[in-house]
mmCIF file of C-alpha atoms in Angstrom:
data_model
loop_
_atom_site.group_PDB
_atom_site.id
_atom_site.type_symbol
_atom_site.label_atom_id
_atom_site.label_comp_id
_atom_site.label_asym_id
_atom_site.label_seq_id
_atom_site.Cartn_x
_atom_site.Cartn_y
_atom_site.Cartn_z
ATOM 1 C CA UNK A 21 2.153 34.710 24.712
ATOM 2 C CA UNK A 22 -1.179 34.991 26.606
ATOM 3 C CA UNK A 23 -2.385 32.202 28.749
ATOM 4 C CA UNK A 24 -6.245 31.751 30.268
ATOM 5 C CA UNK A 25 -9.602 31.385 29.084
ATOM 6 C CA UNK A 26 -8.872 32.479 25.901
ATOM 7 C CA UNK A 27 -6.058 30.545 24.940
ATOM 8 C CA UNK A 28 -7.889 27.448 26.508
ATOM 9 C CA UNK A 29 -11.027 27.982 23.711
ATOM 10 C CA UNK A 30 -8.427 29.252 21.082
ATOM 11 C CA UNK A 31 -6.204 26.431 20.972
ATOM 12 C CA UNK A 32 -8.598 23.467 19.142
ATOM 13 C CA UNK A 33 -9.334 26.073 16.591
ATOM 14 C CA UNK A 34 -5.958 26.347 16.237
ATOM 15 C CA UNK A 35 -4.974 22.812 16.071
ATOM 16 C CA UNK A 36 -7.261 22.246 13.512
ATOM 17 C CA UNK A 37 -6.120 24.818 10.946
ATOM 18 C CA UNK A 38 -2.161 23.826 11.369
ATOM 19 C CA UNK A 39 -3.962 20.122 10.602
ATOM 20 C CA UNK A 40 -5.724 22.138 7.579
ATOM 21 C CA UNK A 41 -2.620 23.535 6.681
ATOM 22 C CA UNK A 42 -0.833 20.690 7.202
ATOM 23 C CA UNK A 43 -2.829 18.633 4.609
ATOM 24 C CA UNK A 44 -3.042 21.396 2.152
ATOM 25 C CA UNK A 45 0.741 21.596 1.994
ATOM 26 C CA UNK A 46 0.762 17.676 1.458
ATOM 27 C CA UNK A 47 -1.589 17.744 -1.150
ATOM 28 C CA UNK A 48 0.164 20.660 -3.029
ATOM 29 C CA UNK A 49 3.601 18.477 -2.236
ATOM 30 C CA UNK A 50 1.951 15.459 -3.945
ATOM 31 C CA UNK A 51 0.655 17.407 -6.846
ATOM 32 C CA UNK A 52 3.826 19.087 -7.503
ATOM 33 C CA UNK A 53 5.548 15.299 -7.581
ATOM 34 C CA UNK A 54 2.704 13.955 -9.516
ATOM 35 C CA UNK A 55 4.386 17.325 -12.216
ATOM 36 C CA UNK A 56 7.824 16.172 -12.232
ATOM 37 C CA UNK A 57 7.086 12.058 -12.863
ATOM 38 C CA UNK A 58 4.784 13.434 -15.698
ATOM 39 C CA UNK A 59 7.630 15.497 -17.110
ATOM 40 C CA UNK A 60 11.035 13.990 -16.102
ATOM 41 C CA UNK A 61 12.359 10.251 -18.313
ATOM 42 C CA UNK A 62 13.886 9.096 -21.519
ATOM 43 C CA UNK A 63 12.096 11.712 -23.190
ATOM 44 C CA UNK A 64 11.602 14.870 -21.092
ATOM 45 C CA UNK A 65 8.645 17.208 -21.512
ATOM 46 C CA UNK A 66 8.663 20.733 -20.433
ATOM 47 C CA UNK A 67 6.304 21.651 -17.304
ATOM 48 C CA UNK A 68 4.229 23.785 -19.401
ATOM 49 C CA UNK A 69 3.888 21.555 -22.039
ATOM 50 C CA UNK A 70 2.468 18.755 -19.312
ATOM 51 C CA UNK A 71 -0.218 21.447 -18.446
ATOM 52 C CA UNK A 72 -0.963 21.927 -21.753
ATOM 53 C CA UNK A 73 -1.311 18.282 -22.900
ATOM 54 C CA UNK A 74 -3.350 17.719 -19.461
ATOM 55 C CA UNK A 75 -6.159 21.060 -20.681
ATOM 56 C CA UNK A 76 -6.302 19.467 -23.705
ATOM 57 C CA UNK A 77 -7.608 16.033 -22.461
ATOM 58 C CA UNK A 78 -9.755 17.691 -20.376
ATOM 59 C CA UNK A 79 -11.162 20.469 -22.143
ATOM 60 C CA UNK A 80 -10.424 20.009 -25.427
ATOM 61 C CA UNK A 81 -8.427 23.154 -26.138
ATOM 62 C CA UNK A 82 -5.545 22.521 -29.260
ATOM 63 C CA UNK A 83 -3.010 19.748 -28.575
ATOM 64 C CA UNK A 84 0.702 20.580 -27.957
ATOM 65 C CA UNK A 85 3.346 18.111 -29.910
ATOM 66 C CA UNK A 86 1.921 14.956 -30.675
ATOM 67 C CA UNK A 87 4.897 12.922 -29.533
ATOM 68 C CA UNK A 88 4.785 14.605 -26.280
ATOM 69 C CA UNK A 89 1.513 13.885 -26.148
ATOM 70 C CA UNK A 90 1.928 10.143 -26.232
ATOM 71 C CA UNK A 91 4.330 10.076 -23.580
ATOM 72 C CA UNK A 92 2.650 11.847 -21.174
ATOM 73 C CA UNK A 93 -0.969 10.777 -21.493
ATOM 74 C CA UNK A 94 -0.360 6.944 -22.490
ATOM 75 C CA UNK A 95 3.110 6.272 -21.190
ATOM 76 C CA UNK A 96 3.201 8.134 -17.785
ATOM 77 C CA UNK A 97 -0.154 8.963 -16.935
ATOM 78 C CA UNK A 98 -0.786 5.345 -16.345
ATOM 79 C CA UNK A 99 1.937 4.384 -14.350
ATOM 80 C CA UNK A 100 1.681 7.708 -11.921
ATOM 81 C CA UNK A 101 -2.296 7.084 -11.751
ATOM 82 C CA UNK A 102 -1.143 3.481 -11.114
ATOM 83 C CA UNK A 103 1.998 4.436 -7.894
ATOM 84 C CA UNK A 104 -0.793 6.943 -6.851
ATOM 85 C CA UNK A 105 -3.487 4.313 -6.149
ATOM 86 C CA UNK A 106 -1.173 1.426 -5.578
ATOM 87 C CA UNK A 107 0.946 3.089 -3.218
ATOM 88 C CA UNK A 108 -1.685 4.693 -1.107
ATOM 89 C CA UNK A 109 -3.144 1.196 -0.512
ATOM 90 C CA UNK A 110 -0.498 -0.050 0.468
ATOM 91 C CA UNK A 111 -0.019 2.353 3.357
ATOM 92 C CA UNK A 112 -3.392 2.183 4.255
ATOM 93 C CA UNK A 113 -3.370 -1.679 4.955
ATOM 94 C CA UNK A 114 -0.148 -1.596 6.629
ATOM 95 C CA UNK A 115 -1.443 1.269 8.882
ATOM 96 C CA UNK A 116 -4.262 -0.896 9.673
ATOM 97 C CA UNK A 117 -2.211 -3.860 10.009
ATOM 98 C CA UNK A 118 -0.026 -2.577 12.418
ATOM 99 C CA UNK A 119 -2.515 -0.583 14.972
ATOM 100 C CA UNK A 120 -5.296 -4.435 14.749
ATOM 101 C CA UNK A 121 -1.933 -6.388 16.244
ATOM 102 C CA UNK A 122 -0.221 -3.565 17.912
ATOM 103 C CA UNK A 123 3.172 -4.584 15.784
ATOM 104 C CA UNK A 124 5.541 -2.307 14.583
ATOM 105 C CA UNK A 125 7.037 -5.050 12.389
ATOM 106 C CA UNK A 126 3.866 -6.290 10.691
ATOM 107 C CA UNK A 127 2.776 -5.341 7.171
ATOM 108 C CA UNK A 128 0.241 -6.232 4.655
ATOM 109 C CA UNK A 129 1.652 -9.150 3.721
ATOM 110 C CA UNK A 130 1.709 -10.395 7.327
ATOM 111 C CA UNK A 131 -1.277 -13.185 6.986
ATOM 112 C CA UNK A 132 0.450 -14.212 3.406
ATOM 113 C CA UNK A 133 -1.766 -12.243 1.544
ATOM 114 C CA UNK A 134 1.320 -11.190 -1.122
ATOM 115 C CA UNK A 135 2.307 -14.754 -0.950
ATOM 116 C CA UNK A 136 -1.292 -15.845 -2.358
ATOM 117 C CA UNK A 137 -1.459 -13.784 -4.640
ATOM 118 C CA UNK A 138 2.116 -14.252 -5.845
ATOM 119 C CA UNK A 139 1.302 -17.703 -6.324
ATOM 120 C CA UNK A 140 -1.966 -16.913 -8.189
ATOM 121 C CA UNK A 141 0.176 -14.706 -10.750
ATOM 122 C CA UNK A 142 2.891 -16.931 -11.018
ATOM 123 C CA UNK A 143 1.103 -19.848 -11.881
ATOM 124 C CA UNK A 144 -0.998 -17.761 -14.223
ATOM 125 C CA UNK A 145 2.018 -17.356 -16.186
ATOM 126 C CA UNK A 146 3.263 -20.505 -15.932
ATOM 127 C CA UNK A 147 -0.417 -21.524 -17.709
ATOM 128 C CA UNK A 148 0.121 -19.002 -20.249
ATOM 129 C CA UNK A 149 -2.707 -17.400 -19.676
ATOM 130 C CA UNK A 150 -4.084 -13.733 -20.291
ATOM 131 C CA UNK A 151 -2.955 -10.542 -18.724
ATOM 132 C CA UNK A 152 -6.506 -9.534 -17.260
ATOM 133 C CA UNK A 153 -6.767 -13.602 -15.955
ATOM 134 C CA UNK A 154 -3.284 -13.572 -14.081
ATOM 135 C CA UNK A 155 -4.880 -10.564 -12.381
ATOM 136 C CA UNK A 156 -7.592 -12.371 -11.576
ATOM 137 C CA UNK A 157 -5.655 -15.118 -10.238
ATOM 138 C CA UNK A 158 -3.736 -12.770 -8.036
ATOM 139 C CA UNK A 159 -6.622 -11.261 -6.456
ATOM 140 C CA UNK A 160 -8.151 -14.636 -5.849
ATOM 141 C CA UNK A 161 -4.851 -16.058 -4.215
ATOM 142 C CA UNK A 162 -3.886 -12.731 -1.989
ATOM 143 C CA UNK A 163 -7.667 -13.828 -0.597
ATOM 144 C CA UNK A 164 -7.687 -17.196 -0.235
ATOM 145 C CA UNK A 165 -4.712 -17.381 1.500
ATOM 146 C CA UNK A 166 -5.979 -14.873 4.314
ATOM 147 C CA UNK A 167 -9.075 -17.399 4.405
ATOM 148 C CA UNK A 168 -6.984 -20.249 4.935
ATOM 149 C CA UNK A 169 -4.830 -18.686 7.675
ATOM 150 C CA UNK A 170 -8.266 -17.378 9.317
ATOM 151 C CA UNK A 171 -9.192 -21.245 9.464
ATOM 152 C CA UNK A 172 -6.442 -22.244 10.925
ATOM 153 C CA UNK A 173 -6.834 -19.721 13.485
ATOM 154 C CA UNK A 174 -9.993 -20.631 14.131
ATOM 155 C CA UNK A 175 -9.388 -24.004 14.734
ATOM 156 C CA UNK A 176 -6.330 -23.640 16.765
ATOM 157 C CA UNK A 177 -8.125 -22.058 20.052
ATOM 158 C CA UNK A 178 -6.044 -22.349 22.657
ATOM 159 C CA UNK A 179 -3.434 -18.969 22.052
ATOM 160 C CA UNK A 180 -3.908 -15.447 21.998
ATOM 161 C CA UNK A 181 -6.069 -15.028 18.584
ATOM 162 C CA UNK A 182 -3.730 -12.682 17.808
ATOM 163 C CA UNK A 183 -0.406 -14.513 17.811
ATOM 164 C CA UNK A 184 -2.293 -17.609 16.519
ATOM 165 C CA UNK A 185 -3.407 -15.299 13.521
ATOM 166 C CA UNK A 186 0.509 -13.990 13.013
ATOM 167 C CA UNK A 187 2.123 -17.438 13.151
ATOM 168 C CA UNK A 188 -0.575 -19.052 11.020
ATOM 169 C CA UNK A 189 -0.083 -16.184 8.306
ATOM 170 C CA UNK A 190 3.818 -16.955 8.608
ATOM 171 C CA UNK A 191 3.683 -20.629 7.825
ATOM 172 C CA UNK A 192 1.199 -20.348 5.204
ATOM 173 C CA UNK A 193 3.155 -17.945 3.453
ATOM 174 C CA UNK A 194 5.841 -20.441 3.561
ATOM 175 C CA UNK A 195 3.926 -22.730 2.066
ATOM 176 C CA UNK A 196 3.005 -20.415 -0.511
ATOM 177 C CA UNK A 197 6.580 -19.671 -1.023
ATOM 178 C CA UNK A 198 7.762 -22.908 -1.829
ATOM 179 C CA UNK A 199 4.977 -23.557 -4.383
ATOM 180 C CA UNK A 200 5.995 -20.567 -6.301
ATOM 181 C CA UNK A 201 9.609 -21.654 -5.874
ATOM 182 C CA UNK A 202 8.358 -25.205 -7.422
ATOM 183 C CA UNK A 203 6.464 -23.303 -10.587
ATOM 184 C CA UNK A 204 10.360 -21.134 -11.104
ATOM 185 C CA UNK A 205 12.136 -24.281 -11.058
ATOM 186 C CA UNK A 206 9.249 -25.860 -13.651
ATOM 187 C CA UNK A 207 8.686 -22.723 -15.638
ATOM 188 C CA UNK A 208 10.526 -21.866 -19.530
ATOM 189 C CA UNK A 209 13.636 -20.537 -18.642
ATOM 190 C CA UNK A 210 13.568 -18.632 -21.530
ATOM 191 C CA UNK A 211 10.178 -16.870 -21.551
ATOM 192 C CA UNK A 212 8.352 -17.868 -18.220
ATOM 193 C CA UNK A 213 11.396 -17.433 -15.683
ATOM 194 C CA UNK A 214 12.066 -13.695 -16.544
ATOM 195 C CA UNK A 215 7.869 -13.186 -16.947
ATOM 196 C CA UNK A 216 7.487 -14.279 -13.063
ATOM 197 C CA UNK A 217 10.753 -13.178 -11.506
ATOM 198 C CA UNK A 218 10.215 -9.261 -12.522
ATOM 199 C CA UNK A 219 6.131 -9.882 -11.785
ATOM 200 C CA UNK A 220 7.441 -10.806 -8.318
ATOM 201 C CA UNK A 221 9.463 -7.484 -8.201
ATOM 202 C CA UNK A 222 6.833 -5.459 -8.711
ATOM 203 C CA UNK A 223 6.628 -3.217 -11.730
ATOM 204 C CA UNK A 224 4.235 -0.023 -13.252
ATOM 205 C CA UNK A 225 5.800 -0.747 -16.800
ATOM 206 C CA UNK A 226 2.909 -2.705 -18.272
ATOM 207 C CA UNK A 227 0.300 -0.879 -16.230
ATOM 208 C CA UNK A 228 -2.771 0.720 -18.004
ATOM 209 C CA UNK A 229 -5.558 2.728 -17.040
ATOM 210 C CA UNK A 230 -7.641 0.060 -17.916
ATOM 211 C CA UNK A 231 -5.620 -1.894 -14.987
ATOM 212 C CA UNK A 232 -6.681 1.443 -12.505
ATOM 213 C CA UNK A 233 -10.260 1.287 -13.673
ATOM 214 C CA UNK A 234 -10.490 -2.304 -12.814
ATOM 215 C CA UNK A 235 -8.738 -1.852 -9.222
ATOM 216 C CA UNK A 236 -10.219 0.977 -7.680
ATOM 217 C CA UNK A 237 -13.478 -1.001 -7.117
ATOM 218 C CA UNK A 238 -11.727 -3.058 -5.019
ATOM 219 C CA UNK A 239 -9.882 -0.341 -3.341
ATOM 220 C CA UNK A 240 -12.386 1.851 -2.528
ATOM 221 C CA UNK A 241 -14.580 -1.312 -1.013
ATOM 222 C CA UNK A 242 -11.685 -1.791 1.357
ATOM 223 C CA UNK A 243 -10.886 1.861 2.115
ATOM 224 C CA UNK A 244 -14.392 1.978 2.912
ATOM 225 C CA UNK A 245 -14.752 0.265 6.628
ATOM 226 C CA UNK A 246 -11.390 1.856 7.216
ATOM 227 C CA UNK A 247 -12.917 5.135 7.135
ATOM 228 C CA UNK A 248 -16.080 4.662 8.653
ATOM 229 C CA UNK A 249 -14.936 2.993 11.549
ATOM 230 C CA UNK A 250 -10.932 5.105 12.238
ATOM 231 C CA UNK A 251 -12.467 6.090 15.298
ATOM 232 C CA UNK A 252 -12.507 2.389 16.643
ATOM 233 C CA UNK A 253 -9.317 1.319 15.594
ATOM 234 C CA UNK A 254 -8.075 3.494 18.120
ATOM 235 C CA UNK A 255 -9.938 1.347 20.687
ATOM 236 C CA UNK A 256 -8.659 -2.093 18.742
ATOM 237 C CA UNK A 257 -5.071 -0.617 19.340
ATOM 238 C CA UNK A 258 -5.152 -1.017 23.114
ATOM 239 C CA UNK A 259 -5.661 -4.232 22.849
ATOM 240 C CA UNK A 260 -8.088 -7.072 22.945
ATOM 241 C CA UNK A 261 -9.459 -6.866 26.726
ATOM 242 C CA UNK A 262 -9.286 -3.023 26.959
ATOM 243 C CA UNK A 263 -11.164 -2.628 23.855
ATOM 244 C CA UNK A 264 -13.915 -4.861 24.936
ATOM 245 C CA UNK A 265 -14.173 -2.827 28.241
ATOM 246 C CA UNK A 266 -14.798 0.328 26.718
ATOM 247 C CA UNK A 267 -17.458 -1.352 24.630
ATOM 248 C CA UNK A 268 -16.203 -2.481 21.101
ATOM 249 C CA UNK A 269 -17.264 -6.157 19.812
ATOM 250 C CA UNK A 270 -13.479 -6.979 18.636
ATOM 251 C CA UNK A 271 -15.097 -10.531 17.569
ATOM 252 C CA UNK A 272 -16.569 -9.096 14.585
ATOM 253 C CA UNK A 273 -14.396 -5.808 14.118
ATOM 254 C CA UNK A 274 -10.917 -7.734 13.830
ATOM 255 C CA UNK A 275 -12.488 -9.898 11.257
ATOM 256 C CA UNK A 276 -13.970 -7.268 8.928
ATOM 257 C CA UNK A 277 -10.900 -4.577 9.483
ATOM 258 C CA UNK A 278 -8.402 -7.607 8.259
ATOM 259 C CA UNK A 279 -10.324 -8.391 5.634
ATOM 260 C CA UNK A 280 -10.979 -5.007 4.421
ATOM 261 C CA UNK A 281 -6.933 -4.356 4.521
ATOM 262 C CA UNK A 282 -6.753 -7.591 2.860
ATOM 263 C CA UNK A 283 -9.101 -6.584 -0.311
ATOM 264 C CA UNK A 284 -7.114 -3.343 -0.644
ATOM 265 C CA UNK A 285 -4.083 -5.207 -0.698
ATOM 266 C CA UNK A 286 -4.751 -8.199 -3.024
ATOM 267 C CA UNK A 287 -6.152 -5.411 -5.333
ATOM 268 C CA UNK A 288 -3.178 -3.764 -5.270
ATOM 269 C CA UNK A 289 -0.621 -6.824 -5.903
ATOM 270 C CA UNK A 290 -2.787 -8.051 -8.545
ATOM 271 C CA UNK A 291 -2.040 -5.163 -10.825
ATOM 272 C CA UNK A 292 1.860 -4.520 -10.118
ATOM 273 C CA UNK A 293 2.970 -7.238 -8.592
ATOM 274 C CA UNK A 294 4.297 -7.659 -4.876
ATOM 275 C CA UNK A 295 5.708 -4.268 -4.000
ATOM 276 C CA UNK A 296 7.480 -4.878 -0.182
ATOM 277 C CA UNK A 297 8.472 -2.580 2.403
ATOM 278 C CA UNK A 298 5.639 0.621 1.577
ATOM 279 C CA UNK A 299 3.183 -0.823 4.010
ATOM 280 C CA UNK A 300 6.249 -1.603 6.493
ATOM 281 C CA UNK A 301 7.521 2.275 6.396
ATOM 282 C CA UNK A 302 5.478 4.654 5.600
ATOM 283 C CA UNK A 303 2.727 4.467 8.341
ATOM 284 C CA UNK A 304 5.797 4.319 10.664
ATOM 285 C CA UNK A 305 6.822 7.917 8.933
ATOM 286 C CA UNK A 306 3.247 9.118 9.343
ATOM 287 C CA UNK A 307 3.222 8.100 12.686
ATOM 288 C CA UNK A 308 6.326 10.468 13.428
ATOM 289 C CA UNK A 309 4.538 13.005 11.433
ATOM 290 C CA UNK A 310 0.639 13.091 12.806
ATOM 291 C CA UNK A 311 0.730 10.309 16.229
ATOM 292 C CA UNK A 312 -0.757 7.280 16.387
ATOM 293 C CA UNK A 313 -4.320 8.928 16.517
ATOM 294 C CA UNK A 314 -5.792 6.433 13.440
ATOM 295 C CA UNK A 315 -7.866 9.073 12.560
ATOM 296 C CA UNK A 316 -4.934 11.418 11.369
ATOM 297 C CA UNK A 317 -2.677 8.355 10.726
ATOM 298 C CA UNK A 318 -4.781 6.872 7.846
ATOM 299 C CA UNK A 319 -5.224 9.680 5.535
ATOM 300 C CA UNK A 320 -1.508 11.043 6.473
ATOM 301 C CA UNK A 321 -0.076 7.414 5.492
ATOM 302 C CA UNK A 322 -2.375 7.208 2.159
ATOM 303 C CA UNK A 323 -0.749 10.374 0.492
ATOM 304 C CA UNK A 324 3.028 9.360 2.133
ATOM 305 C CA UNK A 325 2.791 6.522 0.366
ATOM 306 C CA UNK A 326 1.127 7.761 -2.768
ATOM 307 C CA UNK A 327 4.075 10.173 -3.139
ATOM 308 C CA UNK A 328 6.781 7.816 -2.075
ATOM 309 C CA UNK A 329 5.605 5.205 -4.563
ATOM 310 C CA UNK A 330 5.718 7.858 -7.522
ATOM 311 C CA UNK A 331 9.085 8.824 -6.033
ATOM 312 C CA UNK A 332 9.998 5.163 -6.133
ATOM 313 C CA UNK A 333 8.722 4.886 -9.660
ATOM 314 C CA UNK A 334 10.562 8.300 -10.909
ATOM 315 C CA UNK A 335 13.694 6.922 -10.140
ATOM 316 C CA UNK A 336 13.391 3.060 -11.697
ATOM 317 C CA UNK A 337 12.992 4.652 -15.026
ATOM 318 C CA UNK A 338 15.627 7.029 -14.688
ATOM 319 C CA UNK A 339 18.581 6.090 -12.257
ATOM 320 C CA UNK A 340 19.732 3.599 -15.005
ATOM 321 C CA UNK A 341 20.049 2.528 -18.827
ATOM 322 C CA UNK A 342 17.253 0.060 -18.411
ATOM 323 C CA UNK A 343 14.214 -0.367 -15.716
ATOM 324 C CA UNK A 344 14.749 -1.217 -12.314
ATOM 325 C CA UNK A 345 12.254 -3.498 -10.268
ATOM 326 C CA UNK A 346 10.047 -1.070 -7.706
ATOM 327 C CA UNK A 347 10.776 -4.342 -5.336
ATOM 328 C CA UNK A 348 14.747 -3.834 -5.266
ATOM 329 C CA UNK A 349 14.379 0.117 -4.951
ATOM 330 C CA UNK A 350 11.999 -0.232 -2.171
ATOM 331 C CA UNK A 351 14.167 -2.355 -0.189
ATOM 332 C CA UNK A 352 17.350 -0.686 -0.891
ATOM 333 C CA UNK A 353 15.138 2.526 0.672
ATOM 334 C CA UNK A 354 13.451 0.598 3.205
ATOM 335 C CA UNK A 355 15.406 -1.594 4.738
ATOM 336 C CA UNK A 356 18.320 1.280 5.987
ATOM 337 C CA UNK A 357 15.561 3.376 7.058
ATOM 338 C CA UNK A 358 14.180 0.541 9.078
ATOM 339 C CA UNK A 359 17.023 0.083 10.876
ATOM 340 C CA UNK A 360 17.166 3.720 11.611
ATOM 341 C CA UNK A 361 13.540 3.601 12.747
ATOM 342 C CA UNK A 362 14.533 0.782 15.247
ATOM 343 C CA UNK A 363 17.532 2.930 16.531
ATOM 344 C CA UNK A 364 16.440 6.004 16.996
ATOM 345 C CA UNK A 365 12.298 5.046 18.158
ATOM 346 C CA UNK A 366 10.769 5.062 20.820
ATOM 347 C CA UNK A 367 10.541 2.171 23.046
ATOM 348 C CA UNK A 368 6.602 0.443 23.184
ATOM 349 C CA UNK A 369 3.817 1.146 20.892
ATOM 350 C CA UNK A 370 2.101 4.311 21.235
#
């Protein structure tokens, strides 16, 4: 081992190939997953048969078995493009989430933003209304409900921002929660109950990629500022008065980095319903992996929780005779590993 000059100029070069290497190896990880969801269920198809039906859709070459083909390209393709999109949201917002109020316990639906749009969903259902409008309704609720809590904190002045913004998102997702209680105890037993209780579990069965399509808009709109501006989040996470010191306007760069979580999440919800506990856990796991350097932290959380909500997926349609709600596998996953996380971490936020 040589020490000196050399070493000195060496080392960033270095650091940034393991990095390179690093993401490679996630990437292949995640593409090697995205394999066995396509192949593994009910019905399993053969590896090479998923690489065949896969050329074929994309360059045309002959078609392997037709049933096969069904499976993979308009049963499974849909839900893994779906976990893929969905799940790497997710991370991304509670990334964000947690370094903007410097919480280890806050996730994206922190300012009641899966509230809102759980209450948009539900009461499209109980109104009977159209797949494509209870989406709608979801989006618009996970939305509104982070604009109401943002005008309460705005006209409650005298606390921390901050704290005014967590508490107000905590009682208006009460509020929420009670409302969609109110629509379950109104709703058809029969035919509304079971629609909105499994909606608010979270499911990729009924997902299209029609349902992708539509999302991604939305997704990439919030991903967006989140990119352009990782280098500043850094900044936010030392807090309000330190940030301002070293220069950052924090009056309009909370603001737009909330809301910009906030799209990516209400997208998200609106097409699968309220999936808890990704945004909670996985940028704590990328954290461990990468540091709290928002710069590595954001990509590094996006493909974590890509992959873990494909894992997540992969398993409801296979641990048991019938489907099992993404919700109740998350938090059978989450919750232990939570615990763990608050046994075995480090004290403060770093």
């Amino acid at each position: 081992m040589t020490c000196g000059p050399a070493a000195v100029i060496a080392a960033p070069g270095a650091r940034r190939i393991s990095a390179a290497f690093q993401a490679c190896l996630a990437v292949v990880g995640l593409g090697l997953l995205v394999l066995l969801a396509l192949a593994a269920g009910r019905f399993p198809v053969p590896v090479a048969d998923v690489f065949a039906i896969l050329a074929a859709k994309l360059f045309g070459t002959a078609p392997g078995d037709a049933t096969a083909q069904v499976v993979v390209l308009q049963v499974r393709l849909p839900r893994v493009a779906a976990a893929l999109v969905v799940g790497a949201a997710l991370s991304s917002a509670g990334a964000t989430y947690q370094g903007l109020f410097r919480n280890p316990l806050v996730s994206p639906d922190i300012l009641g933003v899966s509230a809102g749009a759980g209450l948009g969903a539900v009461l499209g259902i109980y109104l009977a209304l159209p797949v494509l409008a209870i989406q709608a309704m979801a989006f618009a609720g996970g939305l509104g409900a982070v604009a109401i809590v943002y005008a309460v904190g705005a006209l409650v002045r005298r606390h921390d921002p901050v704290l005014t913004l967590v508490l107000a998102g905590v009682a208006v997702g009460a509020v929420l929660g009670s409302a969609i209680s109110l629509l379950k105890v109104l709703a058809d037993p029969y035919n509304q109950l079971p629609a909105i209780t499994y909606w608010l579990l979270g499911s990729l069965s009924s997902v299209t990629l029609g349902d992708v399509f539509a999302i991604l808009p939305a997704v990439g709109l919030g991903l967006l500022p989140l990119v352009l501006l990782r280098w500043r989040m850094n900044l936010m996470s030392l807090g309000e008065e330190e940030a301002r010191a070293l220069g950052v306007e924090t009056r309009w760069l909370r603001p737009l980095l909330v809301a910009a979580a906030t799209l990516v999440t209400a997208a998200a919800v609106s097409a699968t319903g309220v999936i808890g506990w990704i945004g909670l856990i996985v940028p704590h796991l990328a954290r461990g992996l990468v540091g709290p350097d928002f710069r590595r932290l954001l990509p590094a959380s996006a493909l974590l929780g890509a992959g873990y909500l494909v894992a997540v997926d992969l398993a409801a349609r296979t641990i048991a005779p019938i489907e099992v709600p993404l919700g109740i596998l998350t938090a059978l996953a989450g919750a232990p590993f939570f615990l763990w996380l608050l046994a075995a971490g480090k004290r403060g936020w770093s």
